[in-house]
Amino acid sequence: MIADILKDHKVKVRVVHKPIKDYAYYVLGKGVLEISNKKGVIRNEKDFIVTVLHETWHAVQATKMGWKKLRDSYELEIAHWQSKHPKDLDGWMRDKRKEISFEREAEKYAQKNWKQWYSKFKKQNLI
């Protein structure tokens, strides 16, 4: 499934399976998409697909912008968010309003496209 998504988006990343708490995570600057192999972490196919699409979109952003420019722009937005929320410096990760534009863009993309992937994988009996 992940290979199909990455191929369709024309991004080249190394996929690593490791015991992380989230379904997936794109490591900016390393070109690595981490996929959780932690037992029991994948409880919901929709959420899994949304997360993989979200993280894949970060790889697309890095491909379009270059990872250094993306990293610098991303860090600038995070610093701006943190200046507005000094008592919750890592709260931008939980921010439901998605004030960080790269997060907002990735989430919007994932929410818009998850159904087509879910249907495709369902037809292939992968989920």
JSON list of C-alpha atoms in Angstrom, two decimals:
[
{"chain": "A", "resi": 1, "resn": "MET", "atom": "CA", "xyz": [0.00, 0.00, 0.00]},
{"chain": "A", "resi": 2, "resn": "ILE", "atom": "CA", "xyz": [2.70, 2.45, 1.00]},
{"chain": "A", "resi": 3, "resn": "ALA", "atom": "CA", "xyz": [4.74, 1.69, -2.13]},
{"chain": "A", "resi": 4, "resn": "ASP", "atom": "CA", "xyz": [1.65, 2.43, -4.28]},
{"chain": "A", "resi": 5, "resn": "ILE", "atom": "CA", "xyz": [1.07, 5.76, -2.55]},
{"chain": "A", "resi": 6, "resn": "LEU", "atom": "CA", "xyz": [4.72, 6.82, -2.84]},
{"chain": "A", "resi": 7, "resn": "LYS", "atom": "CA", "xyz": [4.94, 5.76, -6.50]},
{"chain": "A", "resi": 8, "resn": "ASP", "atom": "CA", "xyz": [1.76, 7.66, -7.34]},
{"chain": "A", "resi": 9, "resn": "HIS", "atom": "CA", "xyz": [3.17, 10.82, -5.72]},
{"chain": "A", "resi": 10, "resn": "LYS", "atom": "CA", "xyz": [6.53, 10.41, -7.48]},
{"chain": "A", "resi": 11, "resn": "VAL", "atom": "CA", "xyz": [8.54, 10.82, -4.30]},
{"chain": "A", "resi": 12, "resn": "LYS", "atom": "CA", "xyz": [11.61, 8.84, -3.45]},
{"chain": "A", "resi": 13, "resn": "VAL", "atom": "CA", "xyz": [11.92, 8.14, 0.23]},
{"chain": "A", "resi": 14, "resn": "ARG", "atom": "CA", "xyz": [13.36, 5.31, 2.22]},
{"chain": "A", "resi": 15, "resn": "VAL", "atom": "CA", "xyz": [10.66, 3.48, 4.16]},
{"chain": "A", "resi": 16, "resn": "VAL", "atom": "CA", "xyz": [11.65, 2.30, 7.61]},
{"chain": "A", "resi": 17, "resn": "HIS", "atom": "CA", "xyz": [9.47, 0.22, 9.90]},
{"chain": "A", "resi": 18, "resn": "LYS", "atom": "CA", "xyz": [10.05, 0.96, 13.56]},
{"chain": "A", "resi": 19, "resn": "PRO", "atom": "CA", "xyz": [8.11, 1.04, 16.82]},
{"chain": "A", "resi": 20, "resn": "ILE", "atom": "CA", "xyz": [6.83, 4.63, 16.82]},
{"chain": "A", "resi": 21, "resn": "LYS", "atom": "CA", "xyz": [3.64, 5.78, 18.55]},
{"chain": "A", "resi": 22, "resn": "ASP", "atom": "CA", "xyz": [2.11, 7.37, 15.44]},
{"chain": "A", "resi": 23, "resn": "TYR", "atom": "CA", "xyz": [1.11, 5.50, 12.28]},
{"chain": "A", "resi": 24, "resn": "ALA", "atom": "CA", "xyz": [3.75, 7.25, 10.19]},
{"chain": "A", "resi": 25, "resn": "TYR", "atom": "CA", "xyz": [6.25, 10.10, 10.33]},
{"chain": "A", "resi": 26, "resn": "TYR", "atom": "CA", "xyz": [8.27, 11.82, 7.61]},
{"chain": "A", "resi": 27, "resn": "VAL", "atom": "CA", "xyz": [11.79, 12.68, 8.78]},
{"chain": "A", "resi": 28, "resn": "LEU", "atom": "CA", "xyz": [12.55, 15.99, 7.13]},
{"chain": "A", "resi": 29, "resn": "GLY", "atom": "CA", "xyz": [16.06, 16.23, 5.75]},
{"chain": "A", "resi": 30, "resn": "LYS", "atom": "CA", "xyz": [16.64, 12.50, 5.71]},
{"chain": "A", "resi": 31, "resn": "GLY", "atom": "CA", "xyz": [14.09, 11.47, 3.10]},
{"chain": "A", "resi": 32, "resn": "VAL", "atom": "CA", "xyz": [12.80, 8.76, 5.41]},
{"chain": "A", "resi": 33, "resn": "LEU", "atom": "CA", "xyz": [9.21, 7.76, 5.94]},
{"chain": "A", "resi": 34, "resn": "GLU", "atom": "CA", "xyz": [8.89, 5.90, 9.23]},
{"chain": "A", "resi": 35, "resn": "ILE", "atom": "CA", "xyz": [6.00, 3.47, 9.46]},
{"chain": "A", "resi": 36, "resn": "SER", "atom": "CA", "xyz": [4.98, 2.05, 12.80]},
{"chain": "A", "resi": 37, "resn": "ASN", "atom": "CA", "xyz": [5.41, -1.65, 13.35]},
{"chain": "A", "resi": 38, "resn": "LYS", "atom": "CA", "xyz": [4.43, -1.33, 16.99]},
{"chain": "A", "resi": 39, "resn": "LYS", "atom": "CA", "xyz": [1.96, -4.06, 17.85]},
{"chain": "A", "resi": 40, "resn": "GLY", "atom": "CA", "xyz": [-1.58, -2.76, 18.11]},
{"chain": "A", "resi": 41, "resn": "VAL", "atom": "CA", "xyz": [-0.82, 0.79, 16.98]},
{"chain": "A", "resi": 42, "resn": "ILE", "atom": "CA", "xyz": [-2.80, 0.49, 13.73]},
{"chain": "A", "resi": 43, "resn": "ARG", "atom": "CA", "xyz": [-6.37, 0.38, 14.93]},
{"chain": "A", "resi": 44, "resn": "ASN", "atom": "CA", "xyz": [-8.16, 2.25, 12.17]},
{"chain": "A", "resi": 45, "resn": "GLU", "atom": "CA", "xyz": [-7.54, 1.88, 8.42]},
{"chain": "A", "resi": 46, "resn": "LYS", "atom": "CA", "xyz": [-8.89, 5.35, 7.62]},
{"chain": "A", "resi": 47, "resn": "ASP", "atom": "CA", "xyz": [-6.62, 7.05, 10.15]},
{"chain": "A", "resi": 48, "resn": "PHE", "atom": "CA", "xyz": [-3.67, 5.03, 8.92]},
{"chain": "A", "resi": 49, "resn": "ILE", "atom": "CA", "xyz": [-4.25, 6.04, 5.30]},
{"chain": "A", "resi": 50, "resn": "VAL", "atom": "CA", "xyz": [-4.84, 9.69, 6.25]},
{"chain": "A", "resi": 51, "resn": "THR", "atom": "CA", "xyz": [-1.59, 9.73, 8.22]},
{"chain": "A", "resi": 52, "resn": "VAL", "atom": "CA", "xyz": [0.43, 8.08, 5.44]},
{"chain": "A", "resi": 53, "resn": "LEU", "atom": "CA", "xyz": [-0.99, 10.54, 2.89]},
{"chain": "A", "resi": 54, "resn": "HIS", "atom": "CA", "xyz": [-0.27, 13.46, 5.24]},
{"chain": "A", "resi": 55, "resn": "GLU", "atom": "CA", "xyz": [3.34, 12.39, 5.73]},
{"chain": "A", "resi": 56, "resn": "THR", "atom": "CA", "xyz": [3.72, 11.59, 2.02]},
{"chain": "A", "resi": 57, "resn": "TRP", "atom": "CA", "xyz": [2.59, 15.14, 1.28]},
{"chain": "A", "resi": 58, "resn": "HIS", "atom": "CA", "xyz": [5.47, 16.40, 3.42]},
{"chain": "A", "resi": 59, "resn": "ALA", "atom": "CA", "xyz": [7.78, 14.39, 1.13]},
{"chain": "A", "resi": 60, "resn": "VAL", "atom": "CA", "xyz": [6.09, 16.04, -1.86]},
{"chain": "A", "resi": 61, "resn": "GLN", "atom": "CA", "xyz": [6.64, 19.46, -0.25]},
{"chain": "A", "resi": 62, "resn": "ALA", "atom": "CA", "xyz": [10.32, 18.63, 0.27]},
{"chain": "A", "resi": 63, "resn": "THR", "atom": "CA", "xyz": [10.63, 17.48, -3.35]},
{"chain": "A", "resi": 64, "resn": "LYS", "atom": "CA", "xyz": [9.03, 20.69, -4.66]},
{"chain": "A", "resi": 65, "resn": "MET", "atom": "CA", "xyz": [10.86, 23.15, -2.39]},
{"chain": "A", "resi": 66, "resn": "GLY", "atom": "CA", "xyz": [14.02, 21.30, -1.55]},
{"chain": "A", "resi": 67, "resn": "TRP", "atom": "CA", "xyz": [14.34, 19.93, 1.94]},
{"chain": "A", "resi": 68, "resn": "LYS", "atom": "CA", "xyz": [16.56, 22.74, 3.25]},
{"chain": "A", "resi": 69, "resn": "LYS", "atom": "CA", "xyz": [14.14, 25.46, 2.17]},
{"chain": "A", "resi": 70, "resn": "LEU", "atom": "CA", "xyz": [11.21, 23.49, 3.54]},
{"chain": "A", "resi": 71, "resn": "ARG", "atom": "CA", "xyz": [13.03, 22.91, 6.83]},
{"chain": "A", "resi": 72, "resn": "ASP", "atom": "CA", "xyz": [13.91, 26.60, 7.18]},
{"chain": "A", "resi": 73, "resn": "SER", "atom": "CA", "xyz": [10.37, 27.76, 6.32]},
{"chain": "A", "resi": 74, "resn": "TYR", "atom": "CA", "xyz": [8.83, 25.15, 8.61]},
{"chain": "A", "resi": 75, "resn": "GLU", "atom": "CA", "xyz": [11.09, 26.10, 11.51]},
{"chain": "A", "resi": 76, "resn": "LEU", "atom": "CA", "xyz": [10.28, 29.77, 10.98]},
{"chain": "A", "resi": 77, "resn": "GLU", "atom": "CA", "xyz": [6.56, 29.05, 11.21]},
{"chain": "A", "resi": 78, "resn": "ILE", "atom": "CA", "xyz": [7.07, 26.93, 14.31]},
{"chain": "A", "resi": 79, "resn": "ALA", "atom": "CA", "xyz": [9.10, 29.70, 15.97]},
{"chain": "A", "resi": 80, "resn": "HIS", "atom": "CA", "xyz": [6.34, 32.18, 15.15]},
{"chain": "A", "resi": 81, "resn": "TRP", "atom": "CA", "xyz": [3.73, 29.83, 16.65]},
{"chain": "A", "resi": 82, "resn": "GLN", "atom": "CA", "xyz": [5.84, 29.32, 19.75]},
{"chain": "A", "resi": 83, "resn": "SER", "atom": "CA", "xyz": [6.23, 33.08, 20.20]},
{"chain": "A", "resi": 84, "resn": "LYS", "atom": "CA", "xyz": [2.43, 33.32, 20.36]},
{"chain": "A", "resi": 85, "resn": "HIS", "atom": "CA", "xyz": [2.17, 30.32, 22.73]},
{"chain": "A", "resi": 86, "resn": "PRO", "atom": "CA", "xyz": [5.22, 30.54, 25.05]},
{"chain": "A", "resi": 87, "resn": "LYS", "atom": "CA", "xyz": [3.73, 28.24, 27.69]},
{"chain": "A", "resi": 88, "resn": "ASP", "atom": "CA", "xyz": [3.14, 25.40, 25.21]},
{"chain": "A", "resi": 89, "resn": "LEU", "atom": "CA", "xyz": [6.22, 25.28, 22.98]},
{"chain": "A", "resi": 90, "resn": "ASP", "atom": "CA", "xyz": [5.47, 21.92, 21.42]},
{"chain": "A", "resi": 91, "resn": "GLY", "atom": "CA", "xyz": [1.72, 22.52, 21.20]},
{"chain": "A", "resi": 92, "resn": "TRP", "atom": "CA", "xyz": [1.94, 23.26, 17.48]},
{"chain": "A", "resi": 93, "resn": "MET", "atom": "CA", "xyz": [2.02, 19.48, 16.95]},
{"chain": "A", "resi": 94, "resn": "ARG", "atom": "CA", "xyz": [-1.39, 19.12, 18.61]},
{"chain": "A", "resi": 95, "resn": "ASP", "atom": "CA", "xyz": [-2.84, 22.33, 17.14]},
{"chain": "A", "resi": 96, "resn": "LYS", "atom": "CA", "xyz": [-6.25, 21.37, 15.74]},
{"chain": "A", "resi": 97, "resn": "ARG", "atom": "CA", "xyz": [-6.46, 24.64, 13.78]},
{"chain": "A", "resi": 98, "resn": "LYS", "atom": "CA", "xyz": [-3.28, 23.72, 11.91]},
{"chain": "A", "resi": 99, "resn": "GLU", "atom": "CA", "xyz": [-1.75, 27.19, 12.07]},
{"chain": "A", "resi": 100, "resn": "ILE", "atom": "CA", "xyz": [1.48, 25.85, 10.56]},
{"chain": "A", "resi": 101, "resn": "SER", "atom": "CA", "xyz": [0.80, 26.14, 6.80]},
{"chain": "A", "resi": 102, "resn": "PHE", "atom": "CA", "xyz": [2.76, 23.00, 5.89]},
{"chain": "A", "resi": 103, "resn": "GLU", "atom": "CA", "xyz": [0.70, 20.98, 8.37]},
{"chain": "A", "resi": 104, "resn": "ARG", "atom": "CA", "xyz": [-2.55, 22.56, 7.19]},
{"chain": "A", "resi": 105, "resn": "GLU", "atom": "CA", "xyz": [-1.70, 21.81, 3.55]},
{"chain": "A", "resi": 106, "resn": "ALA", "atom": "CA", "xyz": [-0.72, 18.20, 4.28]},
{"chain": "A", "resi": 107, "resn": "GLU", "atom": "CA", "xyz": [-3.83, 17.54, 6.38]},
{"chain": "A", "resi": 108, "resn": "LYS", "atom": "CA", "xyz": [-6.14, 19.12, 3.79]},
{"chain": "A", "resi": 109, "resn": "TYR", "atom": "CA", "xyz": [-4.58, 16.97, 1.09]},
{"chain": "A", "resi": 110, "resn": "ALA", "atom": "CA", "xyz": [-4.88, 13.78, 3.16]},
{"chain": "A", "resi": 111, "resn": "GLN", "atom": "CA", "xyz": [-8.51, 14.41, 4.13]},
{"chain": "A", "resi": 112, "resn": "LYS", "atom": "CA", "xyz": [-9.41, 15.15, 0.53]},
{"chain": "A", "resi": 113, "resn": "ASN", "atom": "CA", "xyz": [-7.79, 12.01, -0.90]},
{"chain": "A", "resi": 114, "resn": "TRP", "atom": "CA", "xyz": [-8.03, 9.20, 1.65]},
{"chain": "A", "resi": 115, "resn": "LYS", "atom": "CA", "xyz": [-11.31, 7.76, 0.32]},
{"chain": "A", "resi": 116, "resn": "GLN", "atom": "CA", "xyz": [-9.93, 6.99, -3.14]},
{"chain": "A", "resi": 117, "resn": "TRP", "atom": "CA", "xyz": [-7.00, 5.11, -1.59]},
{"chain": "A", "resi": 118, "resn": "TYR", "atom": "CA", "xyz": [-9.24, 3.31, 0.89]},
{"chain": "A", "resi": 119, "resn": "SER", "atom": "CA", "xyz": [-11.48, 2.15, -1.99]},
{"chain": "A", "resi": 120, "resn": "LYS", "atom": "CA", "xyz": [-8.50, 1.04, -4.05]},
{"chain": "A", "resi": 121, "resn": "PHE", "atom": "CA", "xyz": [-6.99, -0.96, -1.20]},
{"chain": "A", "resi": 122, "resn": "LYS", "atom": "CA", "xyz": [-10.38, -2.43, -0.27]},
{"chain": "A", "resi": 123, "resn": "LYS", "atom": "CA", "xyz": [-10.85, -3.69, -3.86]},
{"chain": "A", "resi": 124, "resn": "GLN", "atom": "CA", "xyz": [-7.39, -5.26, -3.67]},
{"chain": "A", "resi": 125, "resn": "ASN", "atom": "CA", "xyz": [-8.31, -6.93, -0.34]},
{"chain": "A", "resi": 126, "resn": "LEU", "atom": "CA", "xyz": [-5.43, -5.18, 1.39]},
{"chain": "A", "resi": 127, "resn": "ILE", "atom": "CA", "xyz": [-7.72, -3.82, 4.09]}
]
